[in-house]
mmCIF file of C-alpha atoms in Angstrom:
data_model
loop_
_atom_site.group_PDB
_atom_site.id
_atom_site.type_symbol
_atom_site.label_atom_id
_atom_site.label_comp_id
_atom_site.label_asym_id
_atom_site.label_seq_id
_atom_site.Cartn_x
_atom_site.Cartn_y
_atom_site.Cartn_z
ATOM 1 C CA VAL C 1 0.000 0.000 0.000
ATOM 2 C CA GLN C 2 1.448 3.332 -1.088
ATOM 3 C CA MET C 3 1.093 6.165 1.416
ATOM 4 C CA ILE C 4 1.045 9.771 0.185
ATOM 5 C CA LEU C 5 1.476 12.946 2.224
ATOM 6 C CA PHE C 6 -1.681 15.059 1.807
ATOM 7 C CA LEU C 7 -2.593 18.588 2.800
ATOM 8 C CA VAL C 8 -6.047 19.953 1.984
ATOM 9 C CA ALA C 9 -6.784 23.450 3.249
ATOM 10 C CA MET C 10 -9.312 26.207 2.650
ATOM 11 C CA VAL C 11 -7.663 29.599 2.165
ATOM 12 C CA ASN C 12 -9.197 33.101 2.095
ATOM 13 C CA LEU C 13 -8.387 35.931 -0.326
ATOM 14 C CA LEU C 14 -5.588 37.139 1.971
ATOM 15 C CA GLY C 15 -3.858 33.768 1.687
ATOM 16 C CA GLN C 16 -4.653 32.829 5.280
ATOM 17 C CA THR C 17 -5.572 29.226 6.007
ATOM 18 C CA VAL C 18 -9.145 29.227 7.274
ATOM 19 C CA ARG C 19 -9.559 25.478 7.712
ATOM 20 C CA THR C 20 -7.255 22.490 7.392
ATOM 21 C CA LEU C 21 -9.271 19.476 6.285
ATOM 22 C CA ILE C 22 -6.473 16.923 5.860
ATOM 23 C CA ASP C 23 -2.881 17.093 7.068
ATOM 24 C CA GLY C 24 -1.103 13.767 7.065
ATOM 25 C CA HIS C 25 -0.515 10.523 5.221
ATOM 26 C CA ARG C 26 -3.260 8.722 3.326
ATOM 27 C CA GLU C 27 -3.381 5.698 1.065
ATOM 28 C CA ALA C 28 -3.084 6.449 -2.632
ATOM 29 C CA GLY C 29 -6.503 6.542 -4.300
ATOM 30 C CA ILE C 30 -9.674 8.578 -4.485
ATOM 31 C CA HIS C 31 -10.748 10.453 -1.359
ATOM 32 C CA ASN C 32 -13.662 12.794 -0.639
ATOM 33 C CA GLU C 33 -13.606 15.584 1.898
ATOM 34 C CA ALA C 34 -16.361 18.141 2.534
ATOM 35 C CA TRP C 35 -15.973 21.617 4.006
ATOM 36 C CA ASP C 36 -18.868 22.757 6.196
ATOM 37 C CA GLY C 37 -18.081 26.483 5.885
ATOM 38 C CA ARG C 38 -16.445 26.687 9.309
ATOM 39 C CA ASP C 39 -12.944 27.677 10.348
ATOM 40 C CA ASP C 40 -10.540 25.599 12.454
ATOM 41 C CA ARG C 41 -12.199 26.909 15.638
ATOM 42 C CA GLY C 42 -15.682 25.860 14.517
ATOM 43 C CA ASN C 43 -16.906 29.387 13.716
ATOM 44 C CA ALA C 44 -18.953 29.922 10.559
ATOM 45 C CA VAL C 45 -17.051 31.943 7.951
ATOM 46 C CA SER C 46 -18.681 34.626 5.814
ATOM 47 C CA SER C 47 -19.882 34.154 2.264
ATOM 48 C CA GLY C 48 -17.245 34.950 -0.313
ATOM 49 C CA ILE C 49 -14.416 33.605 -2.450
ATOM 50 C CA TYR C 50 -12.138 30.925 -1.031
ATOM 51 C CA PHE C 51 -9.472 28.670 -2.463
ATOM 52 C CA SER C 52 -8.973 24.980 -1.849
ATOM 53 C CA ARG C 53 -5.302 24.068 -1.700
ATOM 54 C CA LEU C 54 -4.291 20.450 -2.255
ATOM 55 C CA VAL C 55 -0.694 19.348 -1.736
ATOM 56 C CA GLN C 56 0.322 15.764 -2.512
ATOM 57 C CA ASN C 57 3.972 15.004 -1.820
ATOM 58 C CA ASP C 58 5.743 17.395 -4.234
ATOM 59 C CA ARG C 59 2.685 18.491 -6.283
ATOM 60 C CA SER C 60 0.118 21.159 -5.475
ATOM 61 C CA ASN C 61 -3.161 22.387 -6.923
ATOM 62 C CA VAL C 62 -5.373 25.388 -6.097
ATOM 63 C CA ARG C 63 -9.036 25.807 -7.038
ATOM 64 C CA LYS C 64 -11.205 28.893 -6.602
ATOM 65 C CA MET C 65 -14.661 28.493 -5.121
ATOM 66 C CA VAL C 66 -17.516 30.629 -3.871
ATOM 67 C CA LEU C 67 -19.215 30.013 -0.522
ATOM 68 C CA LEU C 68 -22.848 31.156 -0.567
ATOM 69 C CA LYS C 69 -25.112 31.049 2.460
#
């Protein structure tokens, strides 16, 4: 079983990490993770533009998304 280092985080327009969803090793394969619109402290964040940042070993990917309430 191949283990891959994953980081999945939600980032605001200022580049600040709002919520870390995954930070650690996972098996290679397809994974699903949902963000409930809350920060790391459990507080609801405001509607607006956020970015999901995915880092897998030495590769990274950023996607823009809109949170509407």
